[in-house]
mmCIF file of C-alpha atoms in Angstrom:
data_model
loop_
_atom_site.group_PDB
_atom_site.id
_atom_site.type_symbol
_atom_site.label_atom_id
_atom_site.label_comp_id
_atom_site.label_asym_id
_atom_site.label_seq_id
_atom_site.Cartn_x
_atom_site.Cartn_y
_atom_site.Cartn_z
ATOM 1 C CA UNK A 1 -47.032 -4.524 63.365
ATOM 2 C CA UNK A 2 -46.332 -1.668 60.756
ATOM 3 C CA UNK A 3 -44.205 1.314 61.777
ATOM 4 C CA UNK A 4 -47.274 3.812 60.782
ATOM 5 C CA UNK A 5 -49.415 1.705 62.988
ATOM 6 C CA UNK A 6 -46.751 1.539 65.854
ATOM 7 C CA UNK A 7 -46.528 5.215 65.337
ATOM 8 C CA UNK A 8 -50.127 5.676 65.891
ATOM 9 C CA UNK A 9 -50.262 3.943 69.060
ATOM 10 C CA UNK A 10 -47.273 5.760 70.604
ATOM 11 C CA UNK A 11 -48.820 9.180 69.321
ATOM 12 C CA UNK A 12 -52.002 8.008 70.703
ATOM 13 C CA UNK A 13 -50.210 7.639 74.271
ATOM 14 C CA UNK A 14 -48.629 11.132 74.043
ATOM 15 C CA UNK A 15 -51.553 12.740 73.485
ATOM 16 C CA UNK A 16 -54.224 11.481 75.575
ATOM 17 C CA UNK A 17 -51.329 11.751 78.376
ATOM 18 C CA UNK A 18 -50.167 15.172 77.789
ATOM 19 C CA UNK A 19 -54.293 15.787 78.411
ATOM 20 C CA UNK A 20 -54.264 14.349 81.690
ATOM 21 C CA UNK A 21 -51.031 15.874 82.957
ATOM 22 C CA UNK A 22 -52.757 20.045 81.509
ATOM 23 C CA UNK A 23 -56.505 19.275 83.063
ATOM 24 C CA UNK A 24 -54.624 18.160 86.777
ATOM 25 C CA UNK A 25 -52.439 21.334 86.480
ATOM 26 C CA UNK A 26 -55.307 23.560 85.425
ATOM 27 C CA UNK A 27 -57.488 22.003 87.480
ATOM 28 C CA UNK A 28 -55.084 22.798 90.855
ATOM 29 C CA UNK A 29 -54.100 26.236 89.509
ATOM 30 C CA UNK A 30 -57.777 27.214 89.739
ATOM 31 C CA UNK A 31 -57.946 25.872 93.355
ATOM 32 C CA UNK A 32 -55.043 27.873 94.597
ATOM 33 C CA UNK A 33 -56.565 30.857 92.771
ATOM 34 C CA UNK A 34 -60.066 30.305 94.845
ATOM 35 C CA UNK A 35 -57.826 29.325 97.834
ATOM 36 C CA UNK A 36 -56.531 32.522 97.445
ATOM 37 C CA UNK A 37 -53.030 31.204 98.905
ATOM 38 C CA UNK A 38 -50.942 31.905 95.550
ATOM 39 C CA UNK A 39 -51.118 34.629 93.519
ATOM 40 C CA UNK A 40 -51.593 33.330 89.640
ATOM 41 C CA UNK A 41 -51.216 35.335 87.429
ATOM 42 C CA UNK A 42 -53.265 33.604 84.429
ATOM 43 C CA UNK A 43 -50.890 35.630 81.907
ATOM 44 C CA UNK A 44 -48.408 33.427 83.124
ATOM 45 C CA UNK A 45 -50.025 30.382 83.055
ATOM 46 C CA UNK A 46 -51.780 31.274 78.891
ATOM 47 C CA UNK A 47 -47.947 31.597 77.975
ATOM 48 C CA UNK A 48 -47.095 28.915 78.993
ATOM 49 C CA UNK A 49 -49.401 26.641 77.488
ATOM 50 C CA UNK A 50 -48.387 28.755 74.400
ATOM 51 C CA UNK A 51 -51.303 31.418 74.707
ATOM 52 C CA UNK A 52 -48.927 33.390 73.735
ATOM 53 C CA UNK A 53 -51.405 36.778 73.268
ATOM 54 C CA UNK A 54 -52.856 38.931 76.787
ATOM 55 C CA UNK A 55 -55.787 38.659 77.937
ATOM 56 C CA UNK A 56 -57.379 40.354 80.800
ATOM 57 C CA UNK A 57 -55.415 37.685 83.690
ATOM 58 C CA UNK A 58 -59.071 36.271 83.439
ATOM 59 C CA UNK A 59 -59.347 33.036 84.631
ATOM 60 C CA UNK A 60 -62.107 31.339 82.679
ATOM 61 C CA UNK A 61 -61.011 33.086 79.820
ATOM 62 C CA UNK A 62 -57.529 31.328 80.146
ATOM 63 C CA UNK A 63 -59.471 27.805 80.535
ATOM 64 C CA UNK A 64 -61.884 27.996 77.771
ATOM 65 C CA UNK A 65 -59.384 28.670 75.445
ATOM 66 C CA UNK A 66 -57.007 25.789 76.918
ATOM 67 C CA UNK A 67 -59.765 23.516 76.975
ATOM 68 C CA UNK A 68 -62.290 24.121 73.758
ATOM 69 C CA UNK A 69 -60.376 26.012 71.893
ATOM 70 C CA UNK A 70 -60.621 23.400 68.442
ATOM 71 C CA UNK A 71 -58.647 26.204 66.659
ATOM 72 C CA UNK A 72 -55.698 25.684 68.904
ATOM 73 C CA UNK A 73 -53.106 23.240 68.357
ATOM 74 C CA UNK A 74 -52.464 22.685 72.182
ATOM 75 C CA UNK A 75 -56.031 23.137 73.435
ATOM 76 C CA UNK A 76 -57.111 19.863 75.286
ATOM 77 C CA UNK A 77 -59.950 19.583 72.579
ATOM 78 C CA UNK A 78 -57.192 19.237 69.947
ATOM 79 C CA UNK A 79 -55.174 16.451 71.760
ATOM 80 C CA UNK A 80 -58.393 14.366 72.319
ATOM 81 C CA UNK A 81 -59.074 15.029 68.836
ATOM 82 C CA UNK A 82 -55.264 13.734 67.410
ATOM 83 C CA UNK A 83 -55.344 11.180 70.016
ATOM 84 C CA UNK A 84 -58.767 9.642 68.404
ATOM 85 C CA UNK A 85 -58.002 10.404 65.027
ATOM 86 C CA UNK A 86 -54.607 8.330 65.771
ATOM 87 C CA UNK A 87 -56.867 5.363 67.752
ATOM 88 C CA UNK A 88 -58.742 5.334 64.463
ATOM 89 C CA UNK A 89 -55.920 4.163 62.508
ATOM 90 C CA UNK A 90 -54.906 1.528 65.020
ATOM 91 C CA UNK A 91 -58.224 -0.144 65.554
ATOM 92 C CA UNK A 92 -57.295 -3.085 64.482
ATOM 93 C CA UNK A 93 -54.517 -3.328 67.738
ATOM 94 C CA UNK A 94 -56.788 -1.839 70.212
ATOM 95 C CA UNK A 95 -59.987 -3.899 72.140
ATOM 96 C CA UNK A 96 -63.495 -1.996 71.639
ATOM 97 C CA UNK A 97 -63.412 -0.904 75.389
ATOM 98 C CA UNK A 98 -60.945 1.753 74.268
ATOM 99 C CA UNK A 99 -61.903 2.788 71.232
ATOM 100 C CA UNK A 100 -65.174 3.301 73.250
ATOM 101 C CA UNK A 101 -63.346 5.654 75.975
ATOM 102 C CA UNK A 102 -61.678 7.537 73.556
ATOM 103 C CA UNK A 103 -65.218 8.264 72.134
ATOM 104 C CA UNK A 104 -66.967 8.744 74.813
ATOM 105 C CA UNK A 105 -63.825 11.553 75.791
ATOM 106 C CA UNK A 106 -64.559 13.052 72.511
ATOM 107 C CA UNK A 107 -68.048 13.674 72.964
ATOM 108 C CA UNK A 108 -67.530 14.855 76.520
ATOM 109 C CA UNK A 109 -65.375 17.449 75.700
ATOM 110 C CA UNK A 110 -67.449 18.330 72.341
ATOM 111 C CA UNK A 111 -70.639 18.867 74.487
ATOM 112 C CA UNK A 112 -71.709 22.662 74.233
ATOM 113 C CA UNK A 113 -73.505 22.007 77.581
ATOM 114 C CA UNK A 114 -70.424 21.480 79.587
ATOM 115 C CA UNK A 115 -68.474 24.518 77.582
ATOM 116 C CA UNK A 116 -71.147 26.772 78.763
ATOM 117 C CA UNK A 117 -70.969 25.166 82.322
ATOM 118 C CA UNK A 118 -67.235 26.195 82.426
ATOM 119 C CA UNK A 119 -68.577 30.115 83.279
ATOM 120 C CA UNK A 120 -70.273 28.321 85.966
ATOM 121 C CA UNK A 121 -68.567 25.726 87.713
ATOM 122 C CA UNK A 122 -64.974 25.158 86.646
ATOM 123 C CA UNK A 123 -63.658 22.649 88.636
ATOM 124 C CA UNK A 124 -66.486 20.155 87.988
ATOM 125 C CA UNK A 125 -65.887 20.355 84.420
ATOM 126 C CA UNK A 126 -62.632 20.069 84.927
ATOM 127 C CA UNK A 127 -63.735 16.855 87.436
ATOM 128 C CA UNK A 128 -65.069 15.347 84.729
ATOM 129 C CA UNK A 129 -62.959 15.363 82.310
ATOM 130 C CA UNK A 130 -59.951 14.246 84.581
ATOM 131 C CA UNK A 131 -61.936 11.460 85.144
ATOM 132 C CA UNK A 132 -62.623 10.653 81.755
ATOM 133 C CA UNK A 133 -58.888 10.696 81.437
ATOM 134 C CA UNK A 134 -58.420 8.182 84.248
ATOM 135 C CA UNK A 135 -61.175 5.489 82.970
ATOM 136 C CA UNK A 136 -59.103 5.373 79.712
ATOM 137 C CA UNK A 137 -56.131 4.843 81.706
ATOM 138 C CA UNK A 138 -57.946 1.874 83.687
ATOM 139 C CA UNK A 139 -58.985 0.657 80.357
ATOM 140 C CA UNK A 140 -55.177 0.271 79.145
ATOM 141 C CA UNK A 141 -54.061 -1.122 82.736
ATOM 142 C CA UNK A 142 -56.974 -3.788 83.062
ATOM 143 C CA UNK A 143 -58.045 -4.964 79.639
ATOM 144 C CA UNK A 144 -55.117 -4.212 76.899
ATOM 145 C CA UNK A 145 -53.074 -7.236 75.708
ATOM 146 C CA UNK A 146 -49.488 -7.084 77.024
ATOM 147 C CA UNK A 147 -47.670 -7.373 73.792
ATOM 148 C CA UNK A 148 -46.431 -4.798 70.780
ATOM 149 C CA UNK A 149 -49.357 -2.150 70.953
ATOM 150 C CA UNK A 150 -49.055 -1.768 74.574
ATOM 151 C CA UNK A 151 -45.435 -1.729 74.504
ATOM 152 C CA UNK A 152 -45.245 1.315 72.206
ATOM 153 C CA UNK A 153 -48.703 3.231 74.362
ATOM 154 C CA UNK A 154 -46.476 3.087 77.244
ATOM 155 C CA UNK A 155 -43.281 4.427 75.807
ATOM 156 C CA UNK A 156 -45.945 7.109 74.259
ATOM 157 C CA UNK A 157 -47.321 8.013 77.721
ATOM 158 C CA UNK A 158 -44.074 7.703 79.595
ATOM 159 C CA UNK A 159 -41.809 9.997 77.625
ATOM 160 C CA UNK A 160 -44.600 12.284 77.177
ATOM 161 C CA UNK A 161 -44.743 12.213 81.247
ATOM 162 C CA UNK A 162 -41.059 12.858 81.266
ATOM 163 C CA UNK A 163 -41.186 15.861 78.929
ATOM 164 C CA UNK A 164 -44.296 17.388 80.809
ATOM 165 C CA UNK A 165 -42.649 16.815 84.348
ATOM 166 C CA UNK A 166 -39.570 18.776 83.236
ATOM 167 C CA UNK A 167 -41.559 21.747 81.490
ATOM 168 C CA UNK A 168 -43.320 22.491 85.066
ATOM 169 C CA UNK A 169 -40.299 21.951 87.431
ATOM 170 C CA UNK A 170 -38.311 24.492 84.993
ATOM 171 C CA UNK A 171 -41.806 26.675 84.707
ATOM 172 C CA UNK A 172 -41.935 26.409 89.075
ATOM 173 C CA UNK A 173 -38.049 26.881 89.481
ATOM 174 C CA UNK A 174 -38.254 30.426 87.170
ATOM 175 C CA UNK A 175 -41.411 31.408 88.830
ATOM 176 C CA UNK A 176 -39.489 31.278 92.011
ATOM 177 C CA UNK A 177 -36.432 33.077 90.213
ATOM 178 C CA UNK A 178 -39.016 36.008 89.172
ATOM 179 C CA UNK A 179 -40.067 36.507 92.336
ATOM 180 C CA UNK A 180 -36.702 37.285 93.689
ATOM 181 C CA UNK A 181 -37.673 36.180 97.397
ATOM 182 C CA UNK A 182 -37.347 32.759 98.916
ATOM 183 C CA UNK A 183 -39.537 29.830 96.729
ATOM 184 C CA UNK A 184 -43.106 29.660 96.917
ATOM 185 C CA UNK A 185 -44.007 26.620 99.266
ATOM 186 C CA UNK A 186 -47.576 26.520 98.690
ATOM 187 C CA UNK A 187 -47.048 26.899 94.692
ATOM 188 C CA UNK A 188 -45.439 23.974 95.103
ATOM 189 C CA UNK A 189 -47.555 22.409 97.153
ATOM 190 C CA UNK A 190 -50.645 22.292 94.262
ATOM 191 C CA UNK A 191 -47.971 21.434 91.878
ATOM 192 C CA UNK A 192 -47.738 18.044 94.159
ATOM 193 C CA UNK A 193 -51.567 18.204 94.442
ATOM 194 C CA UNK A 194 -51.088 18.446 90.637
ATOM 195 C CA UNK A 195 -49.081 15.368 90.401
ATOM 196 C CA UNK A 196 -50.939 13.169 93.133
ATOM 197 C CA UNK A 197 -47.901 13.270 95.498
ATOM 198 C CA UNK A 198 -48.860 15.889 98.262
ATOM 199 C CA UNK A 199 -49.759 12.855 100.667
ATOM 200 C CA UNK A 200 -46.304 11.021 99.476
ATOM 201 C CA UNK A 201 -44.808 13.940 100.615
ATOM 202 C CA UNK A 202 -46.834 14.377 104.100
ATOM 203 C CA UNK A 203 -45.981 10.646 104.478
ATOM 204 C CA UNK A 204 -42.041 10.979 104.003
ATOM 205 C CA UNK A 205 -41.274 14.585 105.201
ATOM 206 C CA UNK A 206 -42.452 16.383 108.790
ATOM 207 C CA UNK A 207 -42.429 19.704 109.094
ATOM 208 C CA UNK A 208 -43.261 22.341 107.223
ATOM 209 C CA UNK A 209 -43.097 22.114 103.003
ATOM 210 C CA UNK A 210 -39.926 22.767 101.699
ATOM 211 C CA UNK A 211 -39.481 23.221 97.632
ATOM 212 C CA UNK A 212 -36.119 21.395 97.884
ATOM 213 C CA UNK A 213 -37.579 18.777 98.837
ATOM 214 C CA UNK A 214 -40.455 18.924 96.207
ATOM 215 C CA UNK A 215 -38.168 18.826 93.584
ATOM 216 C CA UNK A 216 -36.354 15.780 95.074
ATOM 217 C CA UNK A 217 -39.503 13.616 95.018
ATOM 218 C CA UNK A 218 -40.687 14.685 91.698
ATOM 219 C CA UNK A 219 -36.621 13.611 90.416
ATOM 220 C CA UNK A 220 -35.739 11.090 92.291
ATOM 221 C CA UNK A 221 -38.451 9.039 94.196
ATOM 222 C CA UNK A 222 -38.540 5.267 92.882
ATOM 223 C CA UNK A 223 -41.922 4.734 94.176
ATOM 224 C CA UNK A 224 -44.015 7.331 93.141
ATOM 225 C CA UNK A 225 -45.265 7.400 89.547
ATOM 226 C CA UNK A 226 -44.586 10.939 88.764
ATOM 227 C CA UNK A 227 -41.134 10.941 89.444
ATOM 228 C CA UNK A 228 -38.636 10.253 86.274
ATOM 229 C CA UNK A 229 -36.528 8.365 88.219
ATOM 230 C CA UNK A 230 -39.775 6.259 88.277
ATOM 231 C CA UNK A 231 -40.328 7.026 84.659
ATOM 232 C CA UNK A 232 -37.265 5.654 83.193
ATOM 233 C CA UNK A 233 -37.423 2.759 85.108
ATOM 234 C CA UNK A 234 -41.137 1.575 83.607
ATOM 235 C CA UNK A 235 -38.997 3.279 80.169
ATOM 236 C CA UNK A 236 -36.590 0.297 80.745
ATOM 237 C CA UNK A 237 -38.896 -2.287 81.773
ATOM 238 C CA UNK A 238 -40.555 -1.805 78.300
ATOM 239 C CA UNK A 239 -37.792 -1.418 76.305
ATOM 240 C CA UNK A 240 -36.553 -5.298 77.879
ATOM 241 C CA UNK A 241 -40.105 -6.459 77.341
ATOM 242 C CA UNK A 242 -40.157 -5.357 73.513
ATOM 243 C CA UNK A 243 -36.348 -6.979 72.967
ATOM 244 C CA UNK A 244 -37.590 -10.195 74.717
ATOM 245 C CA UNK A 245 -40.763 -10.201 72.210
ATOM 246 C CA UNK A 246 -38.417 -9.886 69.204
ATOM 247 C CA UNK A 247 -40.545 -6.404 68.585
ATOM 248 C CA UNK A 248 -39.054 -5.732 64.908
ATOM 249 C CA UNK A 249 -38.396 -2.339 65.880
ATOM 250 C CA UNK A 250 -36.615 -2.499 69.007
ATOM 251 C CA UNK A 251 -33.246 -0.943 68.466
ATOM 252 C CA UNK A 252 -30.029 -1.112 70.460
ATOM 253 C CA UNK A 253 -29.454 2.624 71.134
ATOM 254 C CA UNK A 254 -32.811 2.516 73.040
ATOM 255 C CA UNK A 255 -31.406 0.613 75.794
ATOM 256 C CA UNK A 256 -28.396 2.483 76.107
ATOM 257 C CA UNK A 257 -30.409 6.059 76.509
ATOM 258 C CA UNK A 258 -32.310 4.292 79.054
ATOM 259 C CA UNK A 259 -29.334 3.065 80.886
ATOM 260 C CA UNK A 260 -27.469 6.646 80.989
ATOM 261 C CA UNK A 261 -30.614 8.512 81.504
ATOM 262 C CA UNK A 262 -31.094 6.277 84.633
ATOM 263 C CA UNK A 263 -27.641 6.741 86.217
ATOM 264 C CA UNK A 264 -27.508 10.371 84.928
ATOM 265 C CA UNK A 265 -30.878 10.532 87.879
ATOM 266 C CA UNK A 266 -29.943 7.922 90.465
ATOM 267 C CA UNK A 267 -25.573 9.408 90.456
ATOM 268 C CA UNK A 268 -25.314 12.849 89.961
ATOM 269 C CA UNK A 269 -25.920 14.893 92.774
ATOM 270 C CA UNK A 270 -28.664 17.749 92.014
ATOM 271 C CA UNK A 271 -27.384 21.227 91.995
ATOM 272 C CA UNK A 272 -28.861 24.147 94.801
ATOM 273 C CA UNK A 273 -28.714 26.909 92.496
ATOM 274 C CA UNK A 274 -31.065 27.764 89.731
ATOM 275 C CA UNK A 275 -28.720 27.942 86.629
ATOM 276 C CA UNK A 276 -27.267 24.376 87.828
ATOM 277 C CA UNK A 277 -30.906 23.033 88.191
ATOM 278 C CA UNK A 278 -32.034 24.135 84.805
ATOM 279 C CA UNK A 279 -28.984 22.721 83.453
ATOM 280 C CA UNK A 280 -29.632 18.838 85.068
ATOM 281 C CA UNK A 281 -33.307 19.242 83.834
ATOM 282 C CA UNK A 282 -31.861 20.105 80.356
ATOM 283 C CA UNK A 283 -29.773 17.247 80.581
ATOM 284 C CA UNK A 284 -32.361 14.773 81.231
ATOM 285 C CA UNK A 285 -34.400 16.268 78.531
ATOM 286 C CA UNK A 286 -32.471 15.549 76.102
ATOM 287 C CA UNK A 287 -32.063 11.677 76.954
ATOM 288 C CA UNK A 288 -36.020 11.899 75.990
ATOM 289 C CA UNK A 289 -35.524 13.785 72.679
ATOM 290 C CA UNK A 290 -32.532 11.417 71.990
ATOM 291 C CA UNK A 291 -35.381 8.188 72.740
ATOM 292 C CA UNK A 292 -37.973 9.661 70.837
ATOM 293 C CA UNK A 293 -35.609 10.195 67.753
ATOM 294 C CA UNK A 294 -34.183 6.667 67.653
ATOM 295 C CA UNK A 295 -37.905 5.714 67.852
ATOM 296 C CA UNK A 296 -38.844 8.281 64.912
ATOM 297 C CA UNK A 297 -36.073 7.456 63.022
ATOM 298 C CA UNK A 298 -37.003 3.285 62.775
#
């Protein structure tokens, strides 16, 4: 496989990704809005998805901008968009039943009639596109050949995962600094909801929720898949998968970023107070910079 090709595929992965983790967010911000349970302040949540100009803490305003905005670099539009135009250059690596997905997510989101519905109903626009999200996941999971083009989609979608999960516990921990009271449970709550982990939690924990906790499962629970202890373990599996294939550009420092990120997350005991918090996250973020750069440099 070429390196521009490899690169496509791993882009590819980021992107479509990255628009699964915003549309689940969005999608549980707007419930707690409706629910009426947290105050969101849709300032807050424009700035940072980098909407960085006010608006009137309009909620549908916010979302059509995050969403169809084509003119915006970080609108979900635009990530389909790179994520296709990436697919495109790959075809020859990818089966038909993707390239079809990613179309049929293009059009979807492209569709002036569902734009217009987002005035109306919000959440089952935002229903569908999740779902559209999740079919080209399936797609990946149940048809793609395990071998070099998967190999670099899933270190794509993983790191990507990584970087996303630290952004929002770092966005949740100085939301809870701002407020200068004790942490919002039930912000955290839809950030689980969010993350498909509010029934983990209910499962594991009694009682009532406790943000503490939260942030435990989201670092360090092996078993659920939007945890990075979880991610740099499927990280590792990949990375031992591509130097068993004799992948041409596997590189040694991969392994070893791996291996410290994932004792750096199992070892070191999380701090209690916010500046020590943002610190670990920090930490662990740059174990995913330093991965993506070996992977850019090659």
């Amino acid at each position: 496989m070429l390196s521009r090709v490899a690169e496509n595929m791993y882009w590819m992965s980021r992107y479509m990704e990255r628009t699964g983790i915003q549309l689940r967010v969005l999608n549980s911000t707007y419930i707690s809005d409706q629910d009426g349970l947290v105050k969101v302040d849709w300032n807050q949540i424009a700035n940072h998805f980098s909407l960085n100009y006010p608006m009137d803490n309009n909620g549908g305003e916010v979302l059509g901008e995050l969403i169809f905005d084509g003119q915006k670099d970080f609108s979900i539009l635009n990530n389909v968009l790179k994520a296709r135009e990436n697919a495109r250059s790959a075809q020859d690596h990818i089966n038909r039943e993707l390239w079809q997905s990613l179309n049929d997510f293009y059009h979807l989101i492209k569709d002036d009639y569902l734009k217009g519905q987002l005035a109306v109903d919000p959440m089952t626009v935002m229903d569908q596109l999740i779902k559209q999200a999740m079919v080209y996941d399936g797609i990946i999971h149940n048809s793609m050949n395990r071998g070099e083009a998967f190999c670099f989609m899933q270190l794509g979608k993983l790191i990507e995962r990584g970087l996303q999960l630290i952004d929002l516990l770092k966005y949740h921990l100085t939301l809870d600094k701002s407020d200068c009271e004790k942490p919002n449970e039930q912000r955290w709550r839809y950030l689980l909801i969010a993350l498909s982990g509010y029934e983990t939690y209910l499962r594991e924990h009694v009682g009532n929720l406790d943000p503490k906790l939260v942030f435990n499962q989201i670092m360090n629970n092996s078993n659920f898949p939007y945890s990075l202890d979880y991610n740099w373990e499927r990280i590792s599996v990949y990375l031992k998968m591509m130097k068993k294939e004799e992948i041409g550009l596997y590189h040694p420092d991969l392994n070893f970023i791996s291996g410290k990120a994932s004792s750096y997350i199992k070892y070191i005991q999380i701090p209690n107070d916010f500046d020590g918090q943002i610190n670990y996250l920090n930490t662990v973020e740059k174990y995913y910079v330093d991965i993506n750069r070996v992977l850019n440099n090659d």
